[in-house]
Amino acid sequence: MKPCPKLHPETTSSSSSPESGSPPLVSLSSAGAQAYLDAVSNRKLASPSTLSSSSSLPASPNSWGFSTSAMASATSLASSESPGTLEDVAAPPKPNPKRVLLMLDMQRFMLEEEPVGVPAAKAVYRNMEQVLQHARASPHPPLIIHVRNTGDPGEPDEPDSEGWQLIFDPLPNEVVIDKRKNNAFAGTTLGTYVAPDAEVVVIGFQTDFSVRATCSAALGRGNEVILLREAHATFDRIEVLHGGGITPAAAIEAEIEAELEEAGVHIFEMKDLRGIFEDR
């Protein structure tokens, strides 16, 4: 059996999900996604700062030899040695607290070769990078939250190991939260950053554990939740109770998307990305 992180499943009661009488769900089509974006265009959002700066691209796998702390130190040093006026060194736009990009368990071991990493590692990495780039480049960016799973000794996500490190180095105005359970709200401070009326865009790993549990919990809090197809992934599943067969990861991802959409999550395509972080 392939090595993978020890899971800490959390029981989620049925009361956490909307009841069957919930409003009509958004279509999986691009037209349906646009309809949702149009429907919320009149929301009153907090006014972010008018300052802007050029966007920062997420780190590539080639930079994985540097720790997050080392990268942060290098950034601070560069800033201290480069004095300038406000026009020369503009502060990044202030995050919009009514919109959140929630990046779940996006840690380096997930991109390793199988069986340690997920089957769709290369494709999903490119999409995650694109999502983060769009979010950071937005004139009124969302609050970006990196959630990092903490495994047990000997596991791929053992604290302070190479695999435990985040794929993309956080910027100074982004939040990093460590968790032990699938539901990122359980036993963490995530709820203090995500308002109950915030719109939450979810990407990351694993579809059938952290993604499913956290999306369900967010719905139960009253959040509007968007899950981006092809920007989340999981492992193949060995069916121990069904003859030892294997269910491909892609089939599991589609299964969870259908389950979450039925509960009230909006499933968007990567081609809908541009409109997600625009003002509306």
Short mmCIF file of C-alpha atoms in Angstrom, two decimals:
data_model
loop_
_atom_site.label_atom_id
_atom_site.label_comp_id
_atom_site.label_asym_id
_atom_site.label_seq_id
_atom_site.Cartn_x
_atom_site.Cartn_y
_atom_site.Cartn_z
CA MET A 1 0.00 0.00 0.00
CA LYS A 2 1.39 3.39 -0.95
CA PRO A 3 2.62 5.73 1.78
CA CYS A 4 0.33 8.67 2.33
CA PRO A 5 -0.38 11.06 5.21
CA LYS A 6 -2.17 9.64 8.20
CA LEU A 7 -5.65 10.99 8.12
CA HIS A 8 -7.50 12.50 11.04
CA PRO A 9 -11.10 12.24 9.88
CA GLU A 10 -13.63 14.41 11.61
CA THR A 11 -17.23 13.44 11.93
CA THR A 12 -19.47 16.06 10.40
CA SER A 13 -23.10 15.95 11.43
CA SER A 14 -25.80 16.26 8.82
CA SER A 15 -26.87 19.50 10.44
CA SER A 16 -23.72 21.13 9.07
CA SER A 17 -25.04 20.87 5.51
CA PRO A 18 -27.97 22.76 4.06
CA GLU A 19 -31.26 20.91 4.10
CA SER A 20 -32.87 19.60 0.95
CA GLY A 21 -34.94 22.76 0.60
CA SER A 22 -31.91 24.87 -0.34
CA PRO A 23 -32.01 27.28 -3.31
CA PRO A 24 -31.30 26.01 -6.84
CA LEU A 25 -27.66 25.17 -7.36
CA VAL A 26 -25.28 26.75 -9.83
CA SER A 27 -24.71 24.79 -13.03
CA LEU A 28 -21.34 23.18 -13.68
CA SER A 29 -21.22 25.03 -17.01
CA SER A 30 -19.30 28.24 -17.59
CA ALA A 31 -22.62 29.98 -18.24
CA GLY A 32 -23.84 28.82 -14.84
CA ALA A 33 -20.71 30.15 -13.19
CA GLN A 34 -21.22 33.52 -14.86
CA ALA A 35 -24.83 33.55 -13.69
CA TYR A 36 -23.63 33.13 -10.11
CA LEU A 37 -21.08 35.93 -10.47
CA ASP A 38 -23.77 38.20 -11.88
CA ALA A 39 -26.17 37.27 -9.08
CA VAL A 40 -23.82 38.52 -6.39
CA SER A 41 -22.64 41.61 -8.27
CA ASN A 42 -24.62 43.93 -6.00
CA ARG A 43 -23.01 42.79 -2.77
CA LYS A 44 -21.51 45.57 -0.68
CA LEU A 45 -17.88 44.68 -0.12
CA ALA A 46 -15.41 46.40 2.18
CA SER A 47 -13.48 49.14 0.38
CA PRO A 48 -9.86 48.02 -0.01
CA SER A 49 -6.87 50.30 -0.33
CA THR A 50 -6.42 52.08 -3.63
CA LEU A 51 -2.69 51.41 -3.60
CA SER A 52 -1.51 48.81 -6.08
CA SER A 53 1.68 47.01 -6.95
CA SER A 54 2.85 44.50 -9.50
CA SER A 55 1.83 40.95 -8.65
CA SER A 56 4.21 38.36 -7.28
CA LEU A 57 4.30 35.00 -8.94
CA PRO A 58 4.21 31.92 -6.73
CA ALA A 59 7.42 30.04 -6.17
CA SER A 60 8.20 27.23 -8.60
CA PRO A 61 9.31 23.71 -7.63
CA ASN A 62 12.85 24.76 -8.56
CA SER A 63 12.95 26.94 -5.43
CA TRP A 64 11.91 24.20 -3.02
CA GLY A 65 15.40 24.09 -1.55
CA PHE A 66 14.62 27.33 0.31
CA SER A 67 12.54 27.29 3.45
CA THR A 68 9.67 29.73 3.93
CA SER A 69 11.56 31.43 6.76
CA ALA A 70 14.64 31.86 4.58
CA MET A 71 12.58 33.35 1.78
CA ALA A 72 10.88 35.73 4.23
CA SER A 73 14.22 36.80 5.64
CA ALA A 74 15.57 37.45 2.15
CA THR A 75 12.49 39.57 1.38
CA SER A 76 12.91 41.62 4.56
CA LEU A 77 16.61 42.16 3.87
CA ALA A 78 15.94 43.29 0.32
CA SER A 79 13.31 45.73 1.55
CA SER A 80 15.59 47.22 4.20
CA GLU A 81 18.35 47.77 1.67
CA SER A 82 16.13 49.39 -0.94
CA PRO A 83 14.85 52.69 0.47
CA GLY A 84 12.41 54.67 -1.64
CA THR A 85 9.29 56.78 -1.67
CA LEU A 86 5.72 55.51 -1.62
CA GLU A 87 5.68 55.78 -5.39
CA ASP A 88 8.87 53.69 -5.62
CA VAL A 89 7.79 50.97 -3.19
CA ALA A 90 4.01 50.78 -3.12
CA ALA A 91 2.33 48.75 -0.41
CA PRO A 92 0.37 45.71 -1.66
CA PRO A 93 -3.40 46.17 -1.99
CA LYS A 94 -5.30 45.55 1.23
CA PRO A 95 -7.06 42.14 1.13
CA ASN A 96 -10.83 42.17 0.86
CA PRO A 97 -12.14 40.35 3.98
CA LYS A 98 -15.40 39.45 2.24
CA ARG A 99 -13.59 37.23 -0.25
CA VAL A 100 -11.17 34.46 0.74
CA LEU A 101 -8.87 32.16 -1.21
CA LEU A 102 -8.47 29.08 0.95
CA MET A 103 -5.49 26.93 -0.06
CA LEU A 104 -5.78 23.56 1.67
CA ASP A 105 -2.81 21.28 2.41
CA MET A 106 -0.82 22.56 -0.56
CA GLN A 107 2.41 20.99 0.67
CA ARG A 108 5.45 19.78 -1.22
CA PHE A 109 5.08 16.04 -0.71
CA MET A 110 1.82 16.13 -2.68
CA LEU A 111 3.84 16.92 -5.83
CA GLU A 112 6.32 14.08 -5.44
CA GLU A 113 6.32 11.09 -7.78
CA GLU A 114 3.69 8.46 -7.04
CA PRO A 115 2.95 6.78 -4.71
CA VAL A 116 3.92 9.64 -2.35
CA GLY A 117 2.40 12.37 -4.52
CA VAL A 118 -1.02 12.55 -6.18
CA PRO A 119 -1.48 11.21 -9.75
CA ALA A 120 -2.45 14.63 -11.18
CA ALA A 121 0.46 16.46 -9.52
CA LYS A 122 1.85 18.26 -12.59
CA ALA A 123 -1.49 19.41 -14.00
CA VAL A 124 -2.96 20.49 -10.67
CA TYR A 125 0.24 22.36 -9.75
CA ARG A 126 -0.05 24.51 -12.88
CA ASN A 127 -3.68 25.30 -12.13
CA MET A 128 -3.02 26.12 -8.48
CA GLU A 129 -0.19 28.42 -9.52
CA GLN A 130 -2.53 30.18 -11.96
CA VAL A 131 -5.24 30.63 -9.30
CA LEU A 132 -2.79 32.13 -6.82
CA GLN A 133 -1.31 34.41 -9.46
CA HIS A 134 -4.77 35.73 -10.39
CA ALA A 135 -5.69 36.28 -6.74
CA ARG A 136 -2.49 38.17 -5.96
CA ALA A 137 -2.71 40.27 -9.13
CA SER A 138 -6.29 41.41 -8.46
CA PRO A 139 -6.64 45.16 -7.73
CA HIS A 140 -8.76 44.16 -4.73
CA PRO A 141 -7.29 40.76 -3.82
CA PRO A 142 -8.99 38.24 -1.58
CA LEU A 143 -7.62 37.36 1.81
CA ILE A 144 -5.26 34.48 0.98
CA ILE A 145 -5.00 31.74 3.60
CA HIS A 146 -2.53 28.85 3.41
CA VAL A 147 -3.66 25.88 5.52
CA ARG A 148 -0.94 23.32 6.31
CA ASN A 149 -1.66 19.82 7.59
CA THR A 150 0.49 18.51 10.43
CA GLY A 151 1.18 14.79 10.31
CA ASP A 152 2.74 12.37 12.78
CA PRO A 153 6.44 11.45 12.99
CA GLY A 154 7.54 9.47 9.94
CA GLU A 155 4.72 10.70 7.71
CA PRO A 156 5.29 12.77 4.54
CA ASP A 157 3.87 15.85 6.30
CA GLU A 158 5.79 15.48 9.54
CA PRO A 159 6.36 18.98 10.96
CA ASP A 160 9.50 20.75 9.72
CA SER A 161 10.20 18.04 7.11
CA GLU A 162 10.70 18.96 3.47
CA GLY A 163 7.34 17.48 2.47
CA TRP A 164 5.52 19.48 5.17
CA GLN A 165 6.62 22.81 3.69
CA LEU A 166 4.15 24.83 1.63
CA ILE A 167 4.43 24.65 -2.16
CA PHE A 168 4.02 28.41 -2.53
CA ASP A 169 5.80 30.77 -0.15
CA PRO A 170 3.26 33.08 1.55
CA LEU A 171 3.56 36.83 1.17
CA PRO A 172 3.67 39.03 4.30
CA ASN A 173 -0.04 39.92 4.06
CA GLU A 174 -1.14 36.26 3.73
CA VAL A 175 -2.17 33.97 6.58
CA VAL A 176 -0.68 30.56 7.42
CA ILE A 177 -2.64 28.16 9.66
CA ASP A 178 -1.59 24.68 10.81
CA LYS A 179 -4.20 21.99 11.38
CA ARG A 180 -4.53 18.40 12.55
CA LYS A 181 -8.01 17.50 11.32
CA ASN A 182 -9.59 17.32 7.88
CA ASN A 183 -11.93 20.22 8.68
CA ALA A 184 -9.64 23.24 8.63
CA PHE A 185 -12.01 25.13 10.95
CA ALA A 186 -11.71 22.50 13.71
CA GLY A 187 -9.21 23.33 16.43
CA THR A 188 -7.71 26.27 14.51
CA THR A 189 -8.09 30.04 14.25
CA LEU A 190 -9.43 29.86 10.70
CA GLY A 191 -12.89 30.98 11.80
CA THR A 192 -11.47 34.27 13.09
CA TYR A 193 -10.23 35.13 9.61
CA VAL A 194 -13.20 33.90 7.56
CA ALA A 195 -16.36 35.88 8.26
CA PRO A 196 -19.64 33.91 8.04
CA ASP A 197 -20.75 36.10 5.13
CA ALA A 198 -17.47 35.83 3.19
CA GLU A 199 -17.25 34.15 -0.19
CA VAL A 200 -14.70 31.33 0.02
CA VAL A 201 -12.81 29.98 -3.00
CA VAL A 202 -11.28 26.57 -2.23
CA ILE A 203 -8.36 24.79 -3.90
CA GLY A 204 -5.93 22.16 -2.64
CA PHE A 205 -5.58 18.59 -1.35
CA GLN A 206 -7.09 16.03 -0.61
CA THR A 207 -10.45 16.20 -2.37
CA ASP A 208 -12.12 13.46 -0.33
CA PHE A 209 -10.75 14.55 3.04
CA SER A 210 -9.71 18.15 3.76
CA VAL A 211 -11.49 19.67 0.76
CA ARG A 212 -14.76 17.87 1.42
CA ALA A 213 -14.74 18.45 5.20
CA THR A 214 -13.75 22.12 5.00
CA CYS A 215 -16.24 22.97 2.23
CA SER A 216 -19.00 21.30 4.24
CA ALA A 217 -18.03 23.20 7.39
CA ALA A 218 -17.95 26.51 5.50
CA LEU A 219 -21.46 25.87 4.16
CA GLY A 220 -22.63 25.16 7.70
CA ARG A 221 -21.25 28.54 8.80
CA GLY A 222 -23.23 30.33 6.10
CA ASN A 223 -20.41 30.98 3.63
CA GLU A 224 -20.83 30.95 -0.13
CA VAL A 225 -18.30 28.35 -1.29
CA ILE A 226 -16.68 27.99 -4.71
CA LEU A 227 -14.63 24.89 -5.52
CA LEU A 228 -12.45 25.10 -8.62
CA ARG A 229 -12.44 21.95 -10.72
CA GLU A 230 -8.93 20.78 -11.67
CA ALA A 231 -7.44 22.87 -8.86
CA HIS A 232 -7.96 20.15 -6.25
CA ALA A 233 -6.80 16.54 -6.26
CA THR A 234 -6.48 13.32 -4.29
CA PHE A 235 -4.98 9.81 -4.42
CA ASP A 236 -6.29 6.65 -6.03
CA ARG A 237 -8.39 4.71 -3.52
CA ILE A 238 -7.86 1.03 -2.71
CA GLU A 239 -11.28 -0.51 -2.12
CA VAL A 240 -10.44 -2.77 0.80
CA LEU A 241 -14.10 -3.72 1.35
CA HIS A 242 -14.86 -4.29 -2.33
CA GLY A 243 -12.48 -6.96 -3.54
CA GLY A 244 -9.32 -4.89 -3.41
CA GLY A 245 -10.02 -2.91 -6.58
CA ILE A 246 -8.74 0.60 -7.18
CA THR A 247 -10.90 3.67 -7.80
CA PRO A 248 -8.94 6.24 -9.84
CA ALA A 249 -8.36 9.64 -8.24
CA ALA A 250 -10.18 11.40 -11.10
CA ALA A 251 -13.34 9.39 -10.38
CA ILE A 252 -13.14 10.27 -6.68
CA GLU A 253 -12.69 13.96 -7.48
CA ALA A 254 -15.78 13.93 -9.70
CA GLU A 255 -17.75 12.05 -7.04
CA ILE A 256 -16.91 14.61 -4.35
CA GLU A 257 -17.67 17.53 -6.66
CA ALA A 258 -21.16 16.11 -7.27
CA GLU A 259 -21.69 15.54 -3.55
CA LEU A 260 -20.58 19.05 -2.62
CA GLU A 261 -22.61 20.67 -5.39
CA GLU A 262 -25.69 18.88 -4.12
CA ALA A 263 -24.98 20.36 -0.68
CA GLY A 264 -24.68 23.88 -2.06
CA VAL A 265 -21.07 24.38 -3.16
CA HIS A 266 -20.60 26.15 -6.52
CA ILE A 267 -18.35 24.18 -8.86
CA PHE A 268 -16.43 26.42 -11.27
CA GLU A 269 -14.12 25.61 -14.16
CA MET A 270 -10.61 27.00 -14.58
CA LYS A 271 -11.89 29.07 -17.52
CA ASP A 272 -14.12 30.93 -15.02
CA LEU A 273 -11.09 32.01 -13.00
CA ARG A 274 -10.79 35.53 -14.29
CA GLY A 275 -14.26 36.55 -13.11
CA ILE A 276 -13.93 35.06 -9.63
CA PHE A 277 -11.61 37.72 -8.24
CA GLU A 278 -13.08 40.69 -10.09
CA ASP A 279 -15.22 43.27 -8.31
CA ARG A 280 -18.92 42.56 -8.49
#
